[in-house]
Short mmCIF file of C-alpha atoms and ligand atoms in Angstrom, two decimals:
data_model
loop_
_atom_site.label_atom_id
_atom_site.label_comp_id
_atom_site.label_asym_id
_atom_site.label_seq_id
_atom_site.Cartn_x
_atom_site.Cartn_y
_atom_site.Cartn_z
CA MET A 210 65.73 99.01 113.17
CA GLN A 211 65.07 101.78 110.65
CA GLN A 212 63.52 101.19 107.27
CA PHE A 213 64.78 103.28 104.39
CA HIS A 214 62.74 103.62 101.25
CA PHE A 215 64.01 105.24 98.12
CA PRO A 216 61.91 107.47 95.85
CA GLU A 217 59.78 105.75 93.26
CA GLY A 218 61.66 105.37 89.99
CA PHE A 219 65.06 105.28 91.74
CA LEU A 220 67.28 103.10 89.52
CA TRP A 221 69.29 100.23 90.96
CA GLY A 222 72.01 98.76 88.81
CA THR A 223 75.37 97.15 88.44
CA ALA A 224 78.38 98.44 86.55
CA THR A 225 81.27 96.98 84.55
CA ALA A 226 83.79 98.13 81.95
CA SER A 227 84.72 96.61 78.60
CA TYR A 228 88.42 95.92 79.13
CA GLN A 229 87.78 94.59 82.64
CA ILE A 230 85.30 91.88 81.62
CA GLU A 231 85.05 91.23 77.89
CA GLY A 232 88.22 89.34 76.96
CA ALA A 233 88.15 88.31 73.26
CA ALA A 234 90.85 90.90 72.77
CA ALA A 235 91.78 89.81 69.26
CA GLU A 236 88.34 88.80 68.00
CA ASP A 237 86.02 90.18 65.37
CA GLY A 238 88.39 92.92 64.26
CA ARG A 239 89.02 94.56 67.65
CA GLY A 240 92.08 96.81 67.51
CA GLN A 241 94.62 97.11 70.32
CA SER A 242 94.07 99.54 73.16
CA ILE A 243 96.57 101.26 75.42
CA TRP A 244 95.75 98.65 78.10
CA ASP A 245 96.77 95.76 75.83
CA ARG A 246 100.19 97.29 75.43
CA PHE A 247 100.57 98.52 79.01
CA SER A 248 99.71 95.07 80.43
CA ASP A 249 102.46 93.56 78.29
CA ILE A 250 105.14 95.75 79.85
CA PRO A 251 106.75 93.76 82.69
CA GLY A 252 105.97 95.17 86.12
CA LYS A 253 103.01 97.31 85.13
CA THR A 254 100.23 94.97 86.26
CA TRP A 255 100.05 92.39 89.03
CA ARG A 256 101.83 89.24 87.80
CA GLY A 257 101.77 90.69 84.28
CA GLN A 258 98.06 89.99 84.01
CA SER A 259 95.90 91.55 81.29
CA GLY A 260 92.29 91.75 80.13
CA ARG A 261 92.96 89.45 77.19
CA VAL A 262 90.53 86.82 78.53
CA ALA A 263 89.14 88.54 81.65
CA CYS A 264 85.65 87.19 82.44
CA ASP A 265 85.15 86.09 78.83
CA HIS A 266 81.99 88.16 78.91
CA TYR A 267 82.18 88.57 75.13
CA HIS A 268 81.12 84.92 74.84
CA ARG A 269 78.97 84.79 77.98
CA VAL A 270 76.64 87.71 77.54
CA ASP A 271 73.50 85.62 78.01
CA GLU A 272 74.67 84.11 81.28
CA ASP A 273 75.75 87.50 82.59
CA ILE A 274 72.42 89.09 81.71
CA ASP A 275 70.68 86.21 83.49
CA LEU A 276 72.70 86.99 86.61
CA MET A 277 71.50 90.58 86.51
CA ARG A 278 67.96 89.51 85.83
CA SER A 279 67.94 87.24 88.84
CA MET A 280 69.26 90.10 90.98
CA GLY A 281 66.39 92.21 89.69
CA VAL A 282 68.48 95.19 88.56
CA ASP A 283 66.76 98.04 86.77
CA THR A 284 69.80 99.13 84.81
CA TYR A 285 73.23 98.04 83.65
CA ARG A 286 76.09 100.47 83.20
CA PHE A 287 78.60 98.89 80.82
CA SER A 288 81.21 100.43 78.56
CA ILE A 289 81.81 100.24 74.85
CA ALA A 290 85.31 99.40 73.67
CA TRP A 291 86.36 102.07 71.21
CA PRO A 292 88.88 99.69 69.55
CA ARG A 293 86.04 97.30 68.71
CA ILE A 294 84.16 100.08 66.93
CA GLN A 295 87.16 101.79 65.27
CA PRO A 296 90.21 99.52 65.58
CA ASP A 297 92.60 102.45 64.98
CA GLY A 298 90.44 105.14 66.56
CA SER A 299 89.31 106.79 63.34
CA GLY A 300 87.65 106.01 60.05
CA PRO A 301 84.75 103.71 59.26
CA ALA A 302 83.11 101.51 61.85
CA ASN A 303 83.96 97.84 62.24
CA PRO A 304 80.54 96.20 61.70
CA ALA A 305 81.27 93.22 63.97
CA GLY A 306 82.12 95.56 66.86
CA LEU A 307 78.90 97.51 66.52
CA ASP A 308 76.93 94.27 66.17
CA PHE A 309 78.23 93.01 69.50
CA TYR A 310 76.86 96.03 71.39
CA ASP A 311 73.71 96.06 69.30
CA ARG A 312 72.96 92.50 70.42
CA LEU A 313 73.88 93.31 74.02
CA VAL A 314 71.46 96.24 74.04
CA ASP A 315 68.70 94.12 72.48
CA LYS A 316 69.17 91.42 75.07
CA LEU A 317 69.16 93.89 77.95
CA VAL A 318 65.98 95.49 76.69
CA ALA A 319 64.40 92.05 76.29
CA ALA A 320 65.40 91.26 79.90
CA GLY A 321 63.77 94.48 81.12
CA ILE A 322 67.14 96.05 82.01
CA LYS A 323 67.79 99.62 80.97
CA PRO A 324 71.12 99.82 79.09
CA MET A 325 73.37 102.72 80.11
CA PRO A 326 76.59 102.66 78.06
CA THR A 327 79.74 104.57 78.86
CA LEU A 328 81.58 105.49 75.67
CA TYR A 329 85.06 105.57 77.19
CA HIS A 330 86.26 103.55 80.16
CA TRP A 331 89.99 103.89 79.51
CA ASP A 332 90.61 101.61 76.49
CA LEU A 333 91.96 104.20 74.07
CA PRO A 334 92.84 102.76 70.65
CA LEU A 335 96.62 102.29 70.70
CA THR A 336 97.03 104.04 67.35
CA LEU A 337 95.66 107.24 68.89
CA GLU A 338 98.13 107.05 71.77
CA ASN A 339 100.91 106.58 69.25
CA LEU A 340 99.73 109.85 67.69
CA GLY A 341 99.97 111.62 71.06
CA GLY A 342 97.00 110.35 73.09
CA TRP A 343 94.77 112.59 75.22
CA PRO A 344 97.41 115.33 75.56
CA VAL A 345 96.76 116.15 71.88
CA ARG A 346 93.63 117.88 70.66
CA ASP A 347 93.02 115.53 67.77
CA THR A 348 92.06 112.71 70.17
CA ALA A 349 89.09 114.80 71.37
CA GLU A 350 87.93 115.30 67.78
CA ARG A 351 88.23 111.57 67.08
CA PHE A 352 86.22 110.83 70.23
CA GLY A 353 83.38 113.02 68.97
CA GLU A 354 83.31 111.08 65.68
CA TYR A 355 83.33 107.76 67.50
CA ALA A 356 80.40 108.93 69.66
CA ALA A 357 78.42 109.79 66.53
CA ILE A 358 78.98 106.29 65.10
CA VAL A 359 77.85 104.53 68.26
CA ALA A 360 74.90 106.85 68.80
CA SER A 361 73.55 106.38 65.30
CA ARG A 362 73.38 102.64 65.91
CA LEU A 363 72.06 102.48 69.49
CA VAL A 364 70.15 105.68 70.20
CA ASP A 365 66.78 104.15 69.38
CA ARG A 366 67.12 101.84 72.42
CA VAL A 367 69.45 103.74 74.75
CA GLU A 368 68.09 106.67 76.74
CA THR A 369 70.97 107.46 79.11
CA TRP A 370 74.57 107.85 77.91
CA TRP A 371 77.78 108.43 79.82
CA THR A 372 80.57 109.97 77.76
CA LEU A 373 83.70 109.39 79.89
CA ASN A 374 84.42 107.38 82.98
CA GLU A 375 86.62 109.13 85.54
CA PRO A 376 88.71 111.47 83.37
CA TRP A 377 90.75 112.11 86.55
CA CYS A 378 92.16 108.58 86.23
CA SER A 379 92.69 108.81 82.47
CA ALA A 380 94.62 112.07 82.88
CA TYR A 381 96.49 111.73 86.16
CA LEU A 382 97.06 107.98 86.49
CA GLY A 383 97.68 107.69 82.75
CA TYR A 384 99.92 110.73 82.21
CA ALA A 385 101.08 112.09 85.62
CA ASN A 386 102.09 109.16 87.84
CA GLY A 387 101.93 106.53 85.09
CA HIS A 388 100.26 103.84 87.21
CA HIS A 389 97.70 103.30 84.44
CA ALA A 390 98.04 103.04 80.69
CA PRO A 391 99.71 104.59 78.79
CA GLY A 392 102.09 104.96 81.75
CA ARG A 393 103.52 108.40 81.05
CA THR A 394 104.86 110.66 83.80
CA GLU A 395 104.45 114.18 82.42
CA PRO A 396 102.32 116.44 84.66
CA GLY A 397 102.00 119.12 81.96
CA ALA A 398 100.71 116.53 79.50
CA ALA A 399 98.30 115.29 82.18
CA LEU A 400 96.77 118.77 82.42
CA ALA A 401 96.47 118.94 78.62
CA ALA A 402 94.82 115.51 78.81
CA VAL A 403 92.27 116.87 81.33
CA HIS A 404 91.33 119.58 78.85
CA HIS A 405 91.12 117.30 75.83
CA LEU A 406 89.12 114.71 77.73
CA LEU A 407 86.65 117.45 78.68
CA LEU A 408 86.60 118.73 75.10
CA GLY A 409 86.01 115.17 73.91
CA HIS A 410 83.09 114.96 76.35
CA GLY A 411 81.67 118.17 74.88
CA LEU A 412 82.04 117.00 71.29
CA ALA A 413 80.54 113.61 72.14
CA THR A 414 77.66 115.36 73.91
CA GLN A 415 76.95 117.33 70.74
CA ALA A 416 77.07 114.16 68.65
CA LEU A 417 74.78 112.28 71.04
CA ARG A 418 72.25 115.11 71.16
CA ALA A 419 72.33 115.47 67.36
CA ALA A 420 71.51 111.76 67.13
CA GLY A 421 68.56 112.24 69.51
CA ALA A 422 69.96 111.01 72.83
CA GLU A 423 67.61 111.77 75.72
CA GLN A 424 70.01 111.92 78.64
CA VAL A 425 73.70 112.73 78.35
CA SER A 426 76.15 112.76 81.20
CA ILE A 427 79.71 112.15 82.34
CA VAL A 428 81.03 110.06 85.24
CA LEU A 429 83.50 111.71 87.63
CA ASN A 430 85.31 110.32 90.66
CA PRO A 431 85.63 113.38 92.86
CA SER A 432 88.19 113.05 95.66
CA HIS A 433 86.21 114.05 98.71
CA CYS A 434 88.95 115.90 100.58
CA ARG A 435 89.21 116.09 104.35
CA GLY A 436 91.89 117.95 106.30
CA ASP A 437 93.18 121.46 106.80
CA GLU A 438 91.52 124.14 104.74
CA ASP A 439 94.54 125.29 102.70
CA ALA A 440 95.51 121.78 101.66
CA VAL A 441 91.93 120.91 100.81
CA GLN A 442 91.50 124.05 98.72
CA VAL A 443 94.50 123.19 96.53
CA VAL A 444 93.73 119.52 95.99
CA ASP A 445 89.98 120.05 95.64
CA GLY A 446 90.96 122.41 92.82
CA VAL A 447 93.15 120.15 90.77
CA ALA A 448 91.20 116.97 91.52
CA ASN A 449 87.58 118.18 91.47
CA ARG A 450 86.90 121.78 90.49
CA ILE A 451 89.12 121.34 87.41
CA PHE A 452 86.32 119.07 86.14
CA PHE A 453 83.21 120.46 87.84
CA ASP A 454 83.79 124.11 86.95
CA PRO A 455 84.37 123.87 83.18
CA LEU A 456 81.53 121.34 82.87
CA LEU A 457 79.00 123.11 85.05
CA LYS A 458 80.15 126.74 85.18
CA GLY A 459 81.98 127.15 81.86
CA ALA A 460 85.39 128.18 83.29
CA TYR A 461 88.53 126.68 84.79
CA PRO A 462 89.10 127.80 88.40
CA GLU A 463 91.65 130.62 88.57
CA ASP A 464 93.50 129.11 91.55
CA VAL A 465 94.04 125.84 89.64
CA VAL A 466 95.44 127.64 86.62
CA ALA A 467 97.74 129.63 88.90
CA ASN A 468 98.87 126.61 90.96
CA THR A 469 99.80 124.57 87.88
CA ARG A 470 101.71 127.27 85.98
CA SER A 471 105.01 125.49 86.60
CA HIS A 472 103.74 122.61 84.45
CA THR A 473 101.84 124.36 81.67
CA ASP A 474 100.81 127.75 80.31
CA TRP A 475 97.33 126.35 79.56
CA GLY A 476 97.82 127.32 75.90
CA PHE A 477 95.84 124.24 74.91
CA VAL A 478 92.56 125.99 75.80
CA GLN A 479 91.23 127.51 72.57
CA ASP A 480 88.42 129.99 71.96
CA GLY A 481 85.06 128.27 72.13
CA ASP A 482 86.31 125.18 73.97
CA LEU A 483 84.62 126.10 77.24
CA GLU A 484 81.28 126.60 75.48
CA THR A 485 81.63 123.12 73.99
CA ILE A 486 82.57 121.62 77.35
CA SER A 487 79.83 123.33 79.34
CA GLN A 488 76.80 122.39 77.29
CA PRO A 489 74.09 121.36 79.72
CA ILE A 490 74.19 117.78 80.95
CA ASP A 491 71.16 116.00 82.32
CA LEU A 492 72.80 114.57 85.39
CA LEU A 493 76.24 113.86 86.80
CA GLY A 494 77.60 110.37 87.48
CA VAL A 495 79.51 110.17 90.76
CA ASN A 496 81.85 107.30 91.63
CA TYR A 497 82.82 107.02 95.27
CA TYR A 498 84.95 104.58 97.24
CA THR A 499 86.79 106.50 99.98
CA PRO A 500 87.70 110.09 100.92
CA THR A 501 91.14 111.69 100.60
CA TRP A 502 92.88 113.02 103.75
CA LEU A 503 95.36 115.87 103.39
CA ARG A 504 97.48 118.21 105.47
CA SER A 505 99.92 121.02 104.81
CA LYS A 506 103.56 120.14 105.32
CA ALA A 507 106.33 122.59 104.58
CA GLY A 508 108.74 121.23 101.99
CA ALA A 509 106.60 118.23 100.98
CA PRO A 510 107.10 117.42 97.29
CA GLU A 511 104.15 117.53 94.90
CA ILE A 512 101.79 114.53 95.22
CA ASP A 513 102.28 112.79 91.88
CA VAL A 514 98.59 112.64 90.97
CA PHE A 515 97.83 116.22 92.03
CA PRO A 516 99.85 118.65 89.92
CA GLY A 517 100.47 121.87 91.86
CA SER A 518 100.24 120.21 95.30
CA ALA A 519 103.75 120.87 96.64
CA GLY A 520 103.70 121.48 100.41
CA ILE A 521 100.81 119.06 100.98
CA GLU A 522 100.84 115.43 102.00
CA GLY A 523 98.20 112.73 102.02
CA TRP A 524 97.65 110.55 105.06
CA THR A 525 95.31 107.79 106.21
CA PRO A 526 93.56 107.78 109.58
CA GLU A 527 94.47 104.66 111.50
CA GLU A 528 91.17 104.14 113.26
CA LEU A 529 89.14 103.33 110.16
CA PRO A 530 88.82 99.79 108.78
CA VAL A 531 90.10 99.34 105.23
CA THR A 532 89.06 97.19 102.27
CA ASP A 533 91.42 94.85 100.42
CA MET A 534 92.56 97.88 98.39
CA GLY A 535 93.72 99.47 101.66
CA TRP A 536 91.02 102.14 101.17
CA PRO A 537 89.53 103.40 104.46
CA ILE A 538 85.80 102.84 104.80
CA ASP A 539 83.93 106.08 105.43
CA ALA A 540 80.34 106.22 104.19
CA SER A 541 79.94 109.75 105.57
CA GLY A 542 82.31 110.85 102.80
CA LEU A 543 79.70 109.84 100.23
CA PHE A 544 77.01 111.81 102.06
CA ASP A 545 79.26 114.88 102.34
CA LEU A 546 80.27 114.65 98.68
CA LEU A 547 76.71 114.41 97.39
CA VAL A 548 75.60 117.34 99.55
CA ARG A 549 78.58 119.40 98.40
CA ILE A 550 77.85 118.76 94.71
CA HIS A 551 74.23 119.68 95.27
CA LYS A 552 75.10 122.92 97.07
CA ASP A 553 77.85 124.07 94.76
CA TYR A 554 76.52 122.89 91.40
CA GLY A 555 72.84 121.98 91.81
CA VAL A 556 72.94 119.18 89.26
CA PRO A 557 70.99 115.89 89.62
CA VAL A 558 73.33 112.98 90.29
CA MET A 559 73.52 109.22 90.05
CA VAL A 560 75.98 107.17 92.09
CA THR A 561 77.51 105.31 89.16
CA GLU A 562 80.09 103.28 91.09
CA ASN A 563 80.46 102.27 94.71
CA GLY A 564 81.67 99.02 96.18
CA ALA A 565 84.54 97.27 97.91
CA ALA A 566 87.27 94.73 97.22
CA TYR A 567 87.47 91.70 99.50
CA PRO A 568 89.21 88.42 98.69
CA THR A 569 86.40 86.17 99.99
CA GLY A 570 86.12 82.99 97.95
CA PRO A 571 83.86 79.92 98.07
CA ASN A 572 83.65 78.02 101.39
CA GLU A 573 83.36 74.23 101.63
CA ALA A 574 79.70 74.42 100.72
CA GLY A 575 80.65 76.41 97.62
CA GLU A 576 79.09 79.61 98.97
CA VAL A 577 80.77 83.00 99.03
CA VAL A 578 79.79 84.69 102.28
CA ASP A 579 81.15 88.21 101.85
CA THR A 580 79.76 89.78 105.00
CA GLU A 581 82.17 92.74 104.89
CA ARG A 582 81.00 93.75 101.42
CA ILE A 583 77.39 93.62 102.62
CA GLU A 584 78.29 95.96 105.48
CA TYR A 585 80.07 98.30 103.09
CA LEU A 586 77.08 98.40 100.73
CA ARG A 587 74.60 98.81 103.57
CA SER A 588 76.38 101.83 105.02
CA HIS A 589 76.94 103.51 101.67
CA ILE A 590 73.40 102.92 100.43
CA GLY A 591 72.31 104.39 103.76
CA ALA A 592 74.46 107.45 103.06
CA VAL A 593 72.77 107.88 99.67
CA HIS A 594 69.41 107.73 101.41
CA ASP A 595 70.53 110.35 103.92
CA ALA A 596 71.67 112.58 101.06
CA ILE A 597 68.25 112.32 99.44
CA GLY A 598 66.76 113.24 102.82
CA ALA A 599 69.04 116.29 102.86
CA GLY A 600 67.59 117.44 99.56
CA VAL A 601 70.04 116.00 97.02
CA ASP A 602 68.43 114.84 93.77
CA VAL A 603 69.93 111.32 93.47
CA ARG A 604 68.46 109.34 90.58
CA GLY A 605 70.05 105.94 91.09
CA TYR A 606 72.87 103.74 92.35
CA THR A 607 74.92 101.28 90.31
CA ALA A 608 77.10 98.95 92.37
CA TRP A 609 80.67 98.28 91.31
CA SER A 610 80.80 95.60 90.16
CA LEU A 611 78.49 92.98 88.72
CA MET A 612 81.29 90.44 88.95
CA ASP A 613 84.95 90.09 89.87
CA ASN A 614 87.09 91.35 87.01
CA PHE A 615 90.43 92.71 85.81
CA GLU A 616 91.17 95.43 88.34
CA TRP A 617 93.62 97.35 86.12
CA ALA A 618 97.15 97.47 87.59
CA PHE A 619 96.00 95.09 90.36
CA GLY A 620 95.06 92.41 87.84
CA TYR A 621 92.75 89.68 89.17
CA ASP A 622 94.15 90.06 92.68
CA LYS A 623 91.36 92.40 93.79
CA ARG A 624 87.77 91.21 93.71
CA PHE A 625 84.99 93.83 93.62
CA GLY A 626 82.17 91.60 92.34
CA LEU A 627 78.74 90.83 93.69
CA VAL A 628 79.33 87.65 91.73
CA TYR A 629 82.46 85.56 92.24
CA VAL A 630 84.35 84.53 89.10
CA ASP A 631 86.45 81.37 89.09
CA TYR A 632 88.85 82.43 86.35
CA ALA A 633 90.09 78.87 85.68
CA THR A 634 86.62 77.68 84.70
CA GLN A 635 84.79 81.00 84.19
CA ARG A 636 82.16 79.73 86.57
CA ARG A 637 80.12 82.50 88.18
CA ILE A 638 78.89 82.19 91.79
CA PRO A 639 76.61 84.92 93.15
CA LYS A 640 77.98 86.02 96.52
CA ALA A 641 75.90 86.69 99.63
CA SER A 642 76.18 90.38 98.69
CA ALA A 643 74.31 89.67 95.44
CA LYS A 644 71.45 88.29 97.51
CA PHE A 645 71.61 91.28 99.86
CA TYR A 646 71.57 93.66 96.90
CA SER A 647 68.65 91.93 95.25
CA ASP A 648 66.70 92.24 98.52
CA VAL A 649 67.49 95.97 98.58
CA ILE A 650 66.27 96.29 95.01
CA ALA A 651 63.10 94.29 95.65
CA ALA A 652 62.25 96.46 98.67
CA ASN A 653 63.48 99.66 96.97
CA GLY A 654 65.27 100.25 100.24
CA LEU A 655 66.88 98.60 103.22
CA GLU A 656 66.80 98.15 106.93
CA LEU A 657 69.46 99.71 109.11
CA ASP A 658 70.18 99.00 112.75
C1 FCB B 186 87.08 102.92 89.46
C2 FCB B 186 87.01 102.44 88.04
C3 FCB B 186 86.54 101.01 87.89
C4 FCB B 186 87.12 100.13 88.97
C5 FCB B 186 86.85 100.73 90.32
C6 FCB B 186 87.33 99.88 91.48
O1 FCB B 186 88.04 103.91 89.57
O2 FCB B 186 86.15 103.26 87.28
O3 FCB B 186 86.89 100.57 86.59
O4 FCB B 186 88.46 99.93 88.74
O5 FCB B 186 87.46 101.98 90.42
#
């Protein structure tokens, strides 16, 4: 038995996102988001489900904060719904929307939990999509204005801010393969969306700093690629370096620009944009679930979420166990990813999402014994510890997710929570993994066999 202790001050938290938990979709002046419309299109989400009610968190904030308090978390990473703040994505703030997050922040602070908001976790105001969405530059400008509004209200109590969550998903799932809202399938537009998301991050970073924010960052979900070198080089480019390099080195990688020429001439990059995008950030948020396996295959068509990837195919090793998402479990991928980011970019990181879907529900005694999730968390938290041992500056870990919630296109079919949600009654039941996690937090570490 080995005992792992994390550095003093290491932050342990849980994470959620507005559209996945809040519900109250038509309350207090909230505008529609792209996910409201997408969920209403038959066939887009599992059984046509939506986040209209979700976990009803909007009305159950106190109970949900109590759950976190009893787990002993240091921090809570939640997201702010842009359509609650600006129902149409521009113009004056909706006071009721700001009040909701103001109260949430007050309550977190009172509970001794550090609030860490994400400004954008995929719920773009529908009006902005109708004007072109992330493929148009104006959306980035609007995002900067929205950031200024939120910052001016919360910056006195919020130290750490995340601008975007996983722009890879917003751009490629939203605009290349269309599995996420708004459901468009235009690879060229997806690449323009990448750029405007990054520009929006830069403009929001300026707004946050101007308002006095202490720590500003962005959350990425790098695909840790395994496989033959040529295939990895191409996909690592369009999935990872297309974000890392402009943010941390001030330039798009030349090979990515060359590989994607059939989709776009990159004319959307204007003078000064890369300076805006590459302003220093204080740390990088890294979300990790599973690696990506690739190999070269002559004649293979482009992988729909990786523009420029013709001649490459993805595959899944059969020997690894998978979660309910079908995602292979490989904690060494998290270690390798953190070491790689450290070596190539030297930026402090926080693991801002990590977790696993399993369907486990209450047994006859009413307990949810999710042993597989505990094993997943144990191995991945161990990998984070190993990365720290290898010299990576990891500042914290926020488990995905506090509770079961609306898993996007998979609806309520996939459960990622440490807390079980009975959607019929909205009753919350902490799972065995919540107990495991609170023990990890209390010990600031864990025991490994
Ligand atoms: C991430 C998302 C999060 C959740 C998890 C499972 O890509 O950021 O909202 O869906 O995956």
